[in-house]
PDB file of C-alpha atoms in Angstrom:
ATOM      1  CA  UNK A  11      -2.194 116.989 -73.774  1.00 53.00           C
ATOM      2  CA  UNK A  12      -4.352 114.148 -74.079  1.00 68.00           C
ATOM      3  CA  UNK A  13      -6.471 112.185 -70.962  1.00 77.00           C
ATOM      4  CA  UNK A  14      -4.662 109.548 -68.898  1.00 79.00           C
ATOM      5  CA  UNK A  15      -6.150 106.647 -69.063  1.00 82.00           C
ATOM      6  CA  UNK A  16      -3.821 104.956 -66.569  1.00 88.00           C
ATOM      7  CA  UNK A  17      -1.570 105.268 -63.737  1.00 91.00           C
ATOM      8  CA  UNK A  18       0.619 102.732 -62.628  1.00 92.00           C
ATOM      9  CA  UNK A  19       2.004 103.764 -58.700  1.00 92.00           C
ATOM     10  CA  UNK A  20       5.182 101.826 -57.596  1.00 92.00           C
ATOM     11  CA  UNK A  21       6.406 102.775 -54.470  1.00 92.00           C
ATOM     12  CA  UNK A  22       9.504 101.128 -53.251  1.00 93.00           C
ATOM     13  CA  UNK A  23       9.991 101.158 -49.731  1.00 93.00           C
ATOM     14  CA  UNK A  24      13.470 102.059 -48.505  1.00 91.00           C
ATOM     15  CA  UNK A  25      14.953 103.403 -51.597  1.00 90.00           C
ATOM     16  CA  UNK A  26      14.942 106.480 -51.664  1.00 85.00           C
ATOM     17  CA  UNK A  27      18.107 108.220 -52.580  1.00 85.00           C
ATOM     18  CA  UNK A  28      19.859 104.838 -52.858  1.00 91.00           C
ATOM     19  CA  UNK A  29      18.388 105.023 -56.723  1.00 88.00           C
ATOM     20  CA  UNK A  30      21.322 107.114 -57.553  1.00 89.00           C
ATOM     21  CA  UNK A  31      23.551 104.676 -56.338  1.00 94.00           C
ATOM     22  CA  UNK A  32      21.886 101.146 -57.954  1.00 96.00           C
ATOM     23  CA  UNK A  33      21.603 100.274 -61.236  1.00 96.00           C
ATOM     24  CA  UNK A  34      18.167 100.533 -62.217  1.00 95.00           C
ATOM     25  CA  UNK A  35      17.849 100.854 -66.283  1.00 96.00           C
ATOM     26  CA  UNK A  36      13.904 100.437 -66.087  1.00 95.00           C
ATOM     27  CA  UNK A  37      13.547 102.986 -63.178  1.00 92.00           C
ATOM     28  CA  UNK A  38      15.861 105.513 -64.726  1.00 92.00           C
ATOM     29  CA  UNK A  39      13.748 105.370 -67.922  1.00 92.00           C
ATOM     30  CA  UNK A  40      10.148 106.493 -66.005  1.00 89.00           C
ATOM     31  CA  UNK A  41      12.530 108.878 -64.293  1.00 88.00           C
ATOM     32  CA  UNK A  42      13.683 110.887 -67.831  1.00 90.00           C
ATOM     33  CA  UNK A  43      10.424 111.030 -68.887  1.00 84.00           C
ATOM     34  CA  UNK A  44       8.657 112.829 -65.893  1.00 80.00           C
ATOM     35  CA  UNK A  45       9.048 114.947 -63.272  1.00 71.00           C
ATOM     36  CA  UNK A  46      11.585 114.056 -60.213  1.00 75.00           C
ATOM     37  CA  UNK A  47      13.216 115.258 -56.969  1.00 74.00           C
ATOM     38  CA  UNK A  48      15.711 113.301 -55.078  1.00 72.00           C
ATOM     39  CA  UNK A  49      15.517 114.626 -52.210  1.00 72.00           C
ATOM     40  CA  UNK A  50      12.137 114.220 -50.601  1.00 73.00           C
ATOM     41  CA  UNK A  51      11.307 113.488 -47.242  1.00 74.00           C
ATOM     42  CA  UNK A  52       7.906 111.500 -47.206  1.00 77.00           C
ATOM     43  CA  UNK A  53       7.117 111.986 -43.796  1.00 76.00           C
ATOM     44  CA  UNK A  54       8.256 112.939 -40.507  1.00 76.00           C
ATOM     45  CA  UNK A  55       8.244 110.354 -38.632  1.00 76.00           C
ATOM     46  CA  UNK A  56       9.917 108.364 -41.480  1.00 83.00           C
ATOM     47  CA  UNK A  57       8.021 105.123 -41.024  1.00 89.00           C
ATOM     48  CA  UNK A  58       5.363 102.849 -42.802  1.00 91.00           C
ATOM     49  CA  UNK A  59       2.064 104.295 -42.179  1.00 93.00           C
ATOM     50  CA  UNK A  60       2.918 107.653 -41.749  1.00 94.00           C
ATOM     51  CA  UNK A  61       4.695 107.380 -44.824  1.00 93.00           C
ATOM     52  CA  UNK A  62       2.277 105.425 -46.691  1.00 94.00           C
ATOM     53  CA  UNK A  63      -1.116 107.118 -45.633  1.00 95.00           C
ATOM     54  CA  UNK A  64       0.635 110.312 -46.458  1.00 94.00           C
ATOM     55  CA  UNK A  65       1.348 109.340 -50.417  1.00 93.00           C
ATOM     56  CA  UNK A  66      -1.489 107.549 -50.680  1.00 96.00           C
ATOM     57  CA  UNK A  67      -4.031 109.972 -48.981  1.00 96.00           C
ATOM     58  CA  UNK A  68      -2.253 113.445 -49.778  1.00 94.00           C
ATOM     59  CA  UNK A  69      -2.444 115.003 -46.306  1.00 95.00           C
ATOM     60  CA  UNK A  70       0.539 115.029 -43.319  1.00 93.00           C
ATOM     61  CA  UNK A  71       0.293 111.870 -40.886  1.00 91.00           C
ATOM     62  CA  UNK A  72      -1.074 114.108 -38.353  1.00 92.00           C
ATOM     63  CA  UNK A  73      -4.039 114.951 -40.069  1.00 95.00           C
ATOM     64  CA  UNK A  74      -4.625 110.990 -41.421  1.00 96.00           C
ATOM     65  CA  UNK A  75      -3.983 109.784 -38.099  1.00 95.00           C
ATOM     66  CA  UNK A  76      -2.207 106.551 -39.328  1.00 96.00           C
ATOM     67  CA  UNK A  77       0.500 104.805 -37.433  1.00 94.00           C
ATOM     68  CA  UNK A  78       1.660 100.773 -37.714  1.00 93.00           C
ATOM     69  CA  UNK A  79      -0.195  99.840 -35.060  1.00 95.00           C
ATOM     70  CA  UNK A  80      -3.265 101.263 -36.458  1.00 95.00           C
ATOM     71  CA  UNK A  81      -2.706 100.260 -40.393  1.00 95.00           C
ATOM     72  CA  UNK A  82      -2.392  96.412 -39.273  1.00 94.00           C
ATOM     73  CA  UNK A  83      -5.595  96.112 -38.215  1.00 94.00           C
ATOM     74  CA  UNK A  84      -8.151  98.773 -38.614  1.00 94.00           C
ATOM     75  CA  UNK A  85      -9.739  99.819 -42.109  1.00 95.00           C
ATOM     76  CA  UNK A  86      -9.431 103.236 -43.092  1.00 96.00           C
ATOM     77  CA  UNK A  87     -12.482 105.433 -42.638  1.00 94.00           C
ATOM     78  CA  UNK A  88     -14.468 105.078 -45.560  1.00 93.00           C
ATOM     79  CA  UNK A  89     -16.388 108.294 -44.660  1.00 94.00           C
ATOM     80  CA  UNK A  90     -12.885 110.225 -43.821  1.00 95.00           C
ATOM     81  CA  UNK A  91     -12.649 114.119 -45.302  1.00 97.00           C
ATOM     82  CA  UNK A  92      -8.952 113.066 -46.306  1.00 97.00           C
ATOM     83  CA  UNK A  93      -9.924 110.044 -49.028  1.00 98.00           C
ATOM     84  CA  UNK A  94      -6.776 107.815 -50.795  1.00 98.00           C
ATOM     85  CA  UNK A  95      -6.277 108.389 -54.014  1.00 97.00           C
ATOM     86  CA  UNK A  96      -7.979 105.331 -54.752  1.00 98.00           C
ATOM     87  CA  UNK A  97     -11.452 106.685 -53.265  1.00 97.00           C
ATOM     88  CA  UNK A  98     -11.462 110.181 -55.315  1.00 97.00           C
ATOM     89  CA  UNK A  99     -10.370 107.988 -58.507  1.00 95.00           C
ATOM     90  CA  UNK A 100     -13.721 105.792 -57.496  1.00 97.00           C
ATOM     91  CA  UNK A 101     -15.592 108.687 -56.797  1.00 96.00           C
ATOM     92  CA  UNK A 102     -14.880 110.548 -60.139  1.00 94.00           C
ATOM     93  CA  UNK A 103     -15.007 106.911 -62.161  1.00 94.00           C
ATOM     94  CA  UNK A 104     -17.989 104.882 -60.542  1.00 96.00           C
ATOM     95  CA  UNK A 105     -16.866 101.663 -63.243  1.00 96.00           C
ATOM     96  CA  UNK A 106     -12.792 102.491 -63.070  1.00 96.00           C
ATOM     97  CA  UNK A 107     -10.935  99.091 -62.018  1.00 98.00           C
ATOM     98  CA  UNK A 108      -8.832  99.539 -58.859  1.00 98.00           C
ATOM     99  CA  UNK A 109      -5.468  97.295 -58.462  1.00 98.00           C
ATOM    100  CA  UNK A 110      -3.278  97.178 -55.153  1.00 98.00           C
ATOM    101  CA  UNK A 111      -0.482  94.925 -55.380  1.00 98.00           C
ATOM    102  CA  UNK A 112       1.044  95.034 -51.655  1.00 97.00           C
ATOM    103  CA  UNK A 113       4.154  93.205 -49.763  1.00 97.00           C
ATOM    104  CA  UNK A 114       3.321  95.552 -46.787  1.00 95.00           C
ATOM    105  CA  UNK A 115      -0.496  94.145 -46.514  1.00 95.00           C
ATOM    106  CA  UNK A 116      -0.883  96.705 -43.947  1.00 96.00           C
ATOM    107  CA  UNK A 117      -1.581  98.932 -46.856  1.00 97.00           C
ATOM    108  CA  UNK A 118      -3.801  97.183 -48.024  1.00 97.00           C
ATOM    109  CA  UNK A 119      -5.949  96.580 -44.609  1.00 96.00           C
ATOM    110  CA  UNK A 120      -5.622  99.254 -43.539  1.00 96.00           C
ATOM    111  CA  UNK A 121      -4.833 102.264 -45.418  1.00 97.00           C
ATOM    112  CA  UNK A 122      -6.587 101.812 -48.714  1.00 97.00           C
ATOM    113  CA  UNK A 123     -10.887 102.028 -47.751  1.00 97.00           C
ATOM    114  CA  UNK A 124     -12.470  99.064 -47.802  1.00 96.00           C
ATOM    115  CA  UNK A 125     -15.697  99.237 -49.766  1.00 96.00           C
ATOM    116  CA  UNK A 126     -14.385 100.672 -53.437  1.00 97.00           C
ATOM    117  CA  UNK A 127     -14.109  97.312 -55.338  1.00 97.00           C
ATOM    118  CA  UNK A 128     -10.317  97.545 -54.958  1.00 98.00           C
ATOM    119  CA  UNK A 129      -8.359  94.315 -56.134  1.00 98.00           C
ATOM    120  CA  UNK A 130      -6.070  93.908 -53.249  1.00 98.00           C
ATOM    121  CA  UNK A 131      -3.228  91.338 -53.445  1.00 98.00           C
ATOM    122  CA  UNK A 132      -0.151  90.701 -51.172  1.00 97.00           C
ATOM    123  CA  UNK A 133       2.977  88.520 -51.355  1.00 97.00           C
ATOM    124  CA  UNK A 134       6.335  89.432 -51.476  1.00 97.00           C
ATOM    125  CA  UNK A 135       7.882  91.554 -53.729  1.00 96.00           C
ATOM    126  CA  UNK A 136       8.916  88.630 -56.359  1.00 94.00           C
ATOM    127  CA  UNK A 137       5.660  87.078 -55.839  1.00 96.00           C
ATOM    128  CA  UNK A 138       3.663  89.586 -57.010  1.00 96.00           C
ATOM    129  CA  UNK A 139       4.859  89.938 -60.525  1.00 95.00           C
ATOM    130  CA  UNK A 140       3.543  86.909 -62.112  1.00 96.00           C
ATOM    131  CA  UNK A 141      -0.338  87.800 -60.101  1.00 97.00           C
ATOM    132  CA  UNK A 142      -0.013  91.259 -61.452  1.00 95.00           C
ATOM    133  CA  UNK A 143       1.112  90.051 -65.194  1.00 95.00           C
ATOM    134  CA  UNK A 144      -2.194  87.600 -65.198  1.00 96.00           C
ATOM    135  CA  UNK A 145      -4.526  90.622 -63.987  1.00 96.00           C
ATOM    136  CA  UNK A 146      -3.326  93.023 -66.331  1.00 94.00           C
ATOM    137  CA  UNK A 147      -4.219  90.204 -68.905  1.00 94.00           C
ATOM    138  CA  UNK A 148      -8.237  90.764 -67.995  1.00 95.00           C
ATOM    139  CA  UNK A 149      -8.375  93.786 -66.960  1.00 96.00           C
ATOM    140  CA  UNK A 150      -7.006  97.349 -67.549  1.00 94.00           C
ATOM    141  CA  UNK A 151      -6.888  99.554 -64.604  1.00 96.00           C
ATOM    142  CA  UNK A 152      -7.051 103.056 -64.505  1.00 96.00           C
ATOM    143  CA  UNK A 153      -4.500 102.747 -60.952  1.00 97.00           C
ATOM    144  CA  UNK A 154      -2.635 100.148 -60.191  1.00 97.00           C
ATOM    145  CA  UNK A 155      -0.336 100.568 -57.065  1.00 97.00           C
ATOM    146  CA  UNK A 156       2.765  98.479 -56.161  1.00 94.00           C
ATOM    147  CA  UNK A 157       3.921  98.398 -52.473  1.00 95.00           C
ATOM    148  CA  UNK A 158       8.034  96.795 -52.745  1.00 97.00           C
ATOM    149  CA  UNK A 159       9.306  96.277 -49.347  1.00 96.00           C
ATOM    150  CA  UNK A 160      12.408  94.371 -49.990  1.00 97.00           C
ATOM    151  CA  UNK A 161      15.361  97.276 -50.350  1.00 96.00           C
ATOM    152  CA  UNK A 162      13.777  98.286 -46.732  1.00 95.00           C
ATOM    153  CA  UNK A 163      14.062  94.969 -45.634  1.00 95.00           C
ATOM    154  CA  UNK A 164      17.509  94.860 -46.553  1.00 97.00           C
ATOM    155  CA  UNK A 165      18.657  98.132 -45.406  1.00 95.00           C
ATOM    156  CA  UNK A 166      17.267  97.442 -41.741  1.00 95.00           C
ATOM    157  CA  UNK A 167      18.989  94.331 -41.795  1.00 97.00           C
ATOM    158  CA  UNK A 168      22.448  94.684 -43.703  1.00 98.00           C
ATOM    159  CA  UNK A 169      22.250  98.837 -43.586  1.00 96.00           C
ATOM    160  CA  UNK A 170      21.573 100.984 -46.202  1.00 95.00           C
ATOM    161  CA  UNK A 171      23.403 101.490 -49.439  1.00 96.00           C
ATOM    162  CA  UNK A 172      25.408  98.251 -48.844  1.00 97.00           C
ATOM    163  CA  UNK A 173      25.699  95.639 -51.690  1.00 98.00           C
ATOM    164  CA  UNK A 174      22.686  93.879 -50.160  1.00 98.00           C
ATOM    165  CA  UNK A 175      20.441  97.009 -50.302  1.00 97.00           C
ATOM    166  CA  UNK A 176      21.440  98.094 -53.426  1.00 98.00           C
ATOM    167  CA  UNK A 177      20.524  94.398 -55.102  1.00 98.00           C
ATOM    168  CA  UNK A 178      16.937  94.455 -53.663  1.00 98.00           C
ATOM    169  CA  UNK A 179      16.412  97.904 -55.572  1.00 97.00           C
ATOM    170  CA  UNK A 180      17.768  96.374 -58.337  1.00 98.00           C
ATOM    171  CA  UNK A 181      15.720  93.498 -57.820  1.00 98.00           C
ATOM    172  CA  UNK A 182      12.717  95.642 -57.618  1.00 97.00           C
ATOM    173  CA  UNK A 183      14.175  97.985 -61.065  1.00 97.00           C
ATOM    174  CA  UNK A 184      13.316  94.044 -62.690  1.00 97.00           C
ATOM    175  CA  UNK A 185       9.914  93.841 -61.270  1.00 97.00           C
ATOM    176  CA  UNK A 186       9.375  97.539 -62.617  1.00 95.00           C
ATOM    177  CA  UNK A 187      10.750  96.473 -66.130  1.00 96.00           C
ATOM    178  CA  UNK A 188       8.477  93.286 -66.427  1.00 96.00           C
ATOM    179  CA  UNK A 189       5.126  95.496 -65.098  1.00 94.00           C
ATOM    180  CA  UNK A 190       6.218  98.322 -67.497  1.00 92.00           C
ATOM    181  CA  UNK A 191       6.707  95.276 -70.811  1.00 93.00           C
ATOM    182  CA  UNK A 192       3.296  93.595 -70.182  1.00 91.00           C
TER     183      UNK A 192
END
């Protein structure tokens, strides 16, 4: 097995089973070729920070201490004995190149550390292909992280697995596919 020298994160808020029932080509692909479980719970409570500073940090929301509230406006800990996955990469790779591409900026204020030369960009999920495109052109990170919020979006407002919901996955299976060609 040879050494990684990259790993590309996309996390795609409000999803989560719903894959099964969208047509995502580019999504199924990464899925055949690694490991997967379709029936994960994140988090309990199931929402945004909790969620998110679990993944990213690798500890339960009780012991990360995140909640919305909290995410929106205060930086993570830099010092904190439960570090993102972005802080042990730094940590082990003092000259690696960090990349968080964010619609939620809240993960990006306030749930990735400030301080470890992390390229942080947010827009909206179709906005932050053509950024992401351009930065992969000068530089090659060893983890890049995508935060999709619109099949969450949709599911809050039109429910979840309706036609609406099941286009923004799509939507975001296209913004995989394009990240995945360049």
């Amino acid at each position: 097995m040879g050494i990684c020298r990259r790993v590309i994160l996309f996390g795609i808020d409000g999803a989560g089973t719903f894959f099964e029932q969208a047509n995502t080509p580019n999504i199924d692909r990464i899925f055949a070729g690694g490991a997967l479980c379709r029936r994960v719970l994140t988090e309990i409570p199931s929402i945004s920070a909790q969620c998110w500073g679990s993944m990213l940090h690798g500890v339960p929301c009780g012991w990360h201490g995140l909640t919305n509230a909290i995410a929106d406006v205060r930086p993570y800990p830099q010092d904190s004995i439960y570090p993102s996955v972005f802080r042990v990469i730094r940590e082990a790779m003092q000259d690696a190149h960090l990349a968080s591409f964010c619609d939620w900026d809240s993960v990006n204020i306030g749930i990735i550390e400030n301080g470890l030369g992390v390229y942080k960009y947010h827009a909206k999920d179709a906005e932050l292909i053509d950024p992401v495109i351009a930065h992969l052109q000068d530089h090659d990170p060893a983890l890049l992280f995508f935060h999709f919020d619109s099949p969450d979006g949709a599911g809050h407002r039109h429910g979840y697995g309706t036609p609406e919901h099941l286009a923004a996955i799509e939507g975001c299976d296209g913004y995989v596919g394009r990240v995945v060609s360049a």
